[in-house]
XYZ file of C-alpha atoms in Angstrom:
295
model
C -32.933 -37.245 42.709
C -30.896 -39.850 40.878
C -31.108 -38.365 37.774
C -31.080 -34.738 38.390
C -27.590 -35.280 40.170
C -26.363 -37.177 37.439
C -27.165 -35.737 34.469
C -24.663 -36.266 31.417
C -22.348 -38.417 33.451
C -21.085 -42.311 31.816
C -22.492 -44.497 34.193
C -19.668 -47.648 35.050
C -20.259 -50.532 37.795
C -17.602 -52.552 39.264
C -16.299 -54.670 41.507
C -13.300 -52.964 42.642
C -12.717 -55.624 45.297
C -11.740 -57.781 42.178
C -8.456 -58.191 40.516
C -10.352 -57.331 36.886
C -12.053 -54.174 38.862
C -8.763 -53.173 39.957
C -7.032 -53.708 36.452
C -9.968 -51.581 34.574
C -9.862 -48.840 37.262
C -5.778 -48.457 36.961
C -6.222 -48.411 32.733
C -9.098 -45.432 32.959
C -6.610 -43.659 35.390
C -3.727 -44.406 33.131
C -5.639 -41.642 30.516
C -7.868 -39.629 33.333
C -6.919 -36.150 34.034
C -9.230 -35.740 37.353
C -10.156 -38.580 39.659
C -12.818 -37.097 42.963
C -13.377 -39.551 46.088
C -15.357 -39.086 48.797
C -14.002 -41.825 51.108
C -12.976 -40.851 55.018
C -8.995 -40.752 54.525
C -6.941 -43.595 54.308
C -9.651 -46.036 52.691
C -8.448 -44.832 48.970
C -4.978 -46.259 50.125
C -6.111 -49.268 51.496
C -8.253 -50.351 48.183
C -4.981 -49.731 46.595
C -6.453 -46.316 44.798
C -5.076 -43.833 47.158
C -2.681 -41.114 45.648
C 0.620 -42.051 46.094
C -0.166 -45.974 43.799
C -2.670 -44.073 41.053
C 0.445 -40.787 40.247
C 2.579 -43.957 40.021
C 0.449 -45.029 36.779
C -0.600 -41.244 35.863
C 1.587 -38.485 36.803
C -0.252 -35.769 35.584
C -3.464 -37.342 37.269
C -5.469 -34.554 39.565
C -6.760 -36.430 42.314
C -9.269 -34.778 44.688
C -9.951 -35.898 47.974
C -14.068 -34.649 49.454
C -14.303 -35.174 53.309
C -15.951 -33.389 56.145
C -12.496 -33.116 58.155
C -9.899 -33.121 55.665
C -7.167 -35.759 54.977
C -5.015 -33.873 58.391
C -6.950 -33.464 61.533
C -8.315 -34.650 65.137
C -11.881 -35.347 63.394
C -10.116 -36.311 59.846
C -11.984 -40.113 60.664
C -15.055 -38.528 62.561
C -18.553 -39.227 60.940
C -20.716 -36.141 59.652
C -23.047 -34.707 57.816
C -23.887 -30.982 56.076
C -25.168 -30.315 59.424
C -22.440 -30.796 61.830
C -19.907 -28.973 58.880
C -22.039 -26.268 59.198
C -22.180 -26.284 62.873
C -18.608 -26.019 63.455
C -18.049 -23.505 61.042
C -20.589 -21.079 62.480
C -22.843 -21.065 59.872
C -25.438 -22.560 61.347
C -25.717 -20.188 64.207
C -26.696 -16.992 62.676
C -30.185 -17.625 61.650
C -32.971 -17.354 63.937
C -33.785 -15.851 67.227
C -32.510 -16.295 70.999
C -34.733 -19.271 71.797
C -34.274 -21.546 68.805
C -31.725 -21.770 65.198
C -33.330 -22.384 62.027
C -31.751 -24.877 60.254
C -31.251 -23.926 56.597
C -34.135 -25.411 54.324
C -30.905 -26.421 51.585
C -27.202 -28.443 52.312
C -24.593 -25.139 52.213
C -21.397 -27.331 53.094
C -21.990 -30.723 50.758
C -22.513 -27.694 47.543
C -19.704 -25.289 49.019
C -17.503 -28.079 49.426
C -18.556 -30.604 47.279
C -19.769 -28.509 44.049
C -18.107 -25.101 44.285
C -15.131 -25.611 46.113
C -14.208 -29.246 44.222
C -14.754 -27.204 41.137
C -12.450 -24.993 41.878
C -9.771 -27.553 43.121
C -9.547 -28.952 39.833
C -9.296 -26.048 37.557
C -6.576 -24.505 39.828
C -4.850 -27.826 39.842
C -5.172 -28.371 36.185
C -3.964 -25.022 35.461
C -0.991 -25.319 37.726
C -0.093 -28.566 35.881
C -0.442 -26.577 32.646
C 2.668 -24.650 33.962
C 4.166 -27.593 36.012
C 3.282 -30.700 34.104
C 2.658 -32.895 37.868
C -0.589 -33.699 38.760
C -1.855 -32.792 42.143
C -3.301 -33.990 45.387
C -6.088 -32.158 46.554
C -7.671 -31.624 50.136
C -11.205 -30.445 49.895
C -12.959 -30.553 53.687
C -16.824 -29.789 53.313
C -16.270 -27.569 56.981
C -13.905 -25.566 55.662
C -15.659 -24.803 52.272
C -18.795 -23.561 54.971
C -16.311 -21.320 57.004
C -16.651 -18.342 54.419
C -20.153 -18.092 54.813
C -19.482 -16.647 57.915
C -16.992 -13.855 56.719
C -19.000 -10.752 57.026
C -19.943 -12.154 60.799
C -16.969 -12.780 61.877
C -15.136 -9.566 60.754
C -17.668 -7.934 62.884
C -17.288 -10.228 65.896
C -13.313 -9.157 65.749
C -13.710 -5.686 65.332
C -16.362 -5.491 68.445
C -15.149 -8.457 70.114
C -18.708 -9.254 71.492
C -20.933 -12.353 70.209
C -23.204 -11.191 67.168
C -27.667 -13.085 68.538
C -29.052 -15.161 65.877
C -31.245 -12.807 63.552
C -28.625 -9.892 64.970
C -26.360 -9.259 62.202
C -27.098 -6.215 59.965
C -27.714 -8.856 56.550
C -29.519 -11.369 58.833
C -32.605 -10.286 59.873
C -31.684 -7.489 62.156
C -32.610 -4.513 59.972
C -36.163 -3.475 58.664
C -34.724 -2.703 55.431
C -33.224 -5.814 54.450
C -35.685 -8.288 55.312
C -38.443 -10.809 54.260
C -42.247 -9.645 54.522
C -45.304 -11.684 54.503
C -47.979 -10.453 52.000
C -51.571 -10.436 51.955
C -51.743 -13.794 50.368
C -49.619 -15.846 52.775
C -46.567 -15.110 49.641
C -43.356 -13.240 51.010
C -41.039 -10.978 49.065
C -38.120 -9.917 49.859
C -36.864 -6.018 50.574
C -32.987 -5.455 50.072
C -33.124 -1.531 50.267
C -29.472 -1.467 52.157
C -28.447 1.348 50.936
C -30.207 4.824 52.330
C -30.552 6.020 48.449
C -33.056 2.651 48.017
C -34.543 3.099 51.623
C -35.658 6.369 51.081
C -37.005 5.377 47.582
C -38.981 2.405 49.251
C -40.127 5.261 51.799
C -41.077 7.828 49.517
C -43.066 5.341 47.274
C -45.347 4.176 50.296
C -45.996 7.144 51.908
C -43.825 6.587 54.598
C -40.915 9.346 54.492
C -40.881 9.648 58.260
C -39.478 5.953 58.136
C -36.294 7.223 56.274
C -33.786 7.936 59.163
C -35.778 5.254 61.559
C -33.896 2.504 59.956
C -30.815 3.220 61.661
C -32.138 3.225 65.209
C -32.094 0.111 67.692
C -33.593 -2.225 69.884
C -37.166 -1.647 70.492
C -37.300 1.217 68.068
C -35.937 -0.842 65.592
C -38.395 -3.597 65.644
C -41.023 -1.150 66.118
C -40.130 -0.246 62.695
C -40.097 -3.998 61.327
C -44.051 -4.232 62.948
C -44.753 -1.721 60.927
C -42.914 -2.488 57.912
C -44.666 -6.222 57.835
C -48.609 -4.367 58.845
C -47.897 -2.693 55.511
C -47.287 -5.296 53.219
C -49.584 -7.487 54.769
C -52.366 -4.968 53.018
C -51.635 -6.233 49.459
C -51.270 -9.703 47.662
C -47.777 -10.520 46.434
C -48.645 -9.838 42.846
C -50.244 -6.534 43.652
C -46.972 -5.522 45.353
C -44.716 -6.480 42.758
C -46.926 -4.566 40.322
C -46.914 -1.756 42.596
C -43.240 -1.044 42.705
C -42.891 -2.852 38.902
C -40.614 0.399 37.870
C -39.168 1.451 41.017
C -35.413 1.074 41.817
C -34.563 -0.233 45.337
C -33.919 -4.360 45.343
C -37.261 -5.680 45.833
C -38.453 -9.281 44.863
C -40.540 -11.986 44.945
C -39.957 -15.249 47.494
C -39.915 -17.966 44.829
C -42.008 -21.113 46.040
C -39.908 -24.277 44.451
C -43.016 -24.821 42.864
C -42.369 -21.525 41.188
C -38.952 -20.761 40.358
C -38.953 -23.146 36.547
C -41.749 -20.323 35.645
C -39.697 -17.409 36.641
C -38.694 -14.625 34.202
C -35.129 -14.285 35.309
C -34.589 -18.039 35.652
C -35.440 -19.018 32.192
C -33.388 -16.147 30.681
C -30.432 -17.038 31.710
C -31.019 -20.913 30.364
C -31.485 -22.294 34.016
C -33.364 -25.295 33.449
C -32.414 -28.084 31.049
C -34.568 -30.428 29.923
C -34.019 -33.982 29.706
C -36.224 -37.408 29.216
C -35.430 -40.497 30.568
C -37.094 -44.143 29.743
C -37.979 -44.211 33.315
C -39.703 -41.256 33.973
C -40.168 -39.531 31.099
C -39.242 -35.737 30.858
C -38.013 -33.494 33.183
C -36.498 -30.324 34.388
C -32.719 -30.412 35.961
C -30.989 -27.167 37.088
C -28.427 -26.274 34.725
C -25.085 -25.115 35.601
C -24.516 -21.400 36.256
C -21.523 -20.139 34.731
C -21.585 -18.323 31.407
C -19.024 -18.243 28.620
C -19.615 -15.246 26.240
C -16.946 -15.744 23.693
């Protein structure tokens, strides 16, 4: 874990409790052009790091500030973790079913607000002091960075102004044409045939055109449809499926095991995976980043 998160980064211990930590911290901000902390607010200051002492030595320094709560609110000095940021911002309520929630198998807030949205705080900033020449103090709260994952849900919830059940949104598990299916082998793939045009492909392909218009009905008709849906692709093996509708044209996939997704087609295409080797362990596989610059 150590080594996947910090691949290519300068590794530098010290004490910064010291006068000579203190002295080398203030000459590597003197030339830095981004510093990130992830303390709760106000501990920064009190080391003598916070913003207001390190723009002092580097004006143009972008300093960026990671917390649950943000620097400015009631819970700005509350513990948390990607669970509770999640909680609040509603993103943890929309999977699963009226007896239980599933909690997500991955950490949405700590990469929304920690990866993405940090990310994003510092290009902004360091474009803006392209035009401005003044650094920045940035507010990055891991709660709100999880609030947009809730967008879609939301918008609905205002225009009907009733609460949305777990599983009960349209892109959540509601539909039988958007969903996850269990194969033959214990494997799942996924079905994203949103759109009627890919629906009635899907039908048309099994067999099943009487399905086409069934997709828009509800409650029990509805999940009689899903029963049905999952008896049918519980007939064939993932693989067999996937061959099946190799050259068809309506969104479906395979459910990548993590055991599975270095091998993938796609994956490796697009350069996904570095390799690296370490004295430690050897060689291994990180996750490389995702953007792509063509020029």
């Amino acid at each position: 874990l150590y080594l996947s998160l910090n691949r290519n980064k300068k590794s530098l211990a010290l004490n910064y409790l010291s006068p000579e930590g203190k002295k080398i911290i203030y000459d590597l901000v003197k030339s830095a052009d981004v510093l990130m902390e992830q303390f709760r607010p106000g501990v920064m200051k009190e080391l003598g790091f916070g913003y207001d002492e390190l723009s002092k030595i580097n004006p143009k320094l972008i300093y960026v500030s990671i917390t649950g709560y943000g620097q400015n609110s009631s819970k700005a000095m509350d513990a948390g973790h990607d669970l509770n940021y999640i909680g609040i911002a509603g993103a943890l309520v929309i999977t699963g079913n009226e007896n239980e929630i599933t909690i997500p198998g991955f950490q949405l807030a700590d990469i929304a607000g920690g990866s993405y949205a940090a990310m994003n705080a510092v290009t902004s900033a360091l474009f803006q002091r392209e035009r401005t020449g003044k650094g920045e103090w940035v507010d990055v709260a891991m709660t709100d960075a999880a609030l947009p994952f809730t967008a879609l849900q939301f918008a609905a919830h205002q225009g009907t102004k009733q609460n949305i059940p777990r599983g009960g949104f349209e892109l959540s598990g509601a539909l039988a044409n958007y969903n996850v299916y269990k194969c033959k082998d214990g494997k799942f793939v996924a079905l994203g045939s949103l759109e009627p045009k890919f629906w009635n492909k899907f039908c048309a392909k099994v067999g099943r055109p009487d399905w086409s218009e069934r997709f828009l009905q509800q409650g029990e008709e509805l999940e009689k449809l899903k029963e049905e849906v999952r008896k049918l692709f519980k007939t064939k093996t993932r693989a067999e499926w996937l061959e099946y509708f190799k050259y068809e044209d309506f969104c479906f996939t395979p459910v990548n095991e993590l055991t599975e997704i270095e091998h993938d087609t796609y994956l490796n295409e697009r350069g996904m995976f570095a390799e690296n080797e370490h004295a430690a362990v050897g060689k291994y596989k990180t996750i490389f980043q995702p953007l792509k610059f063509l020029q």
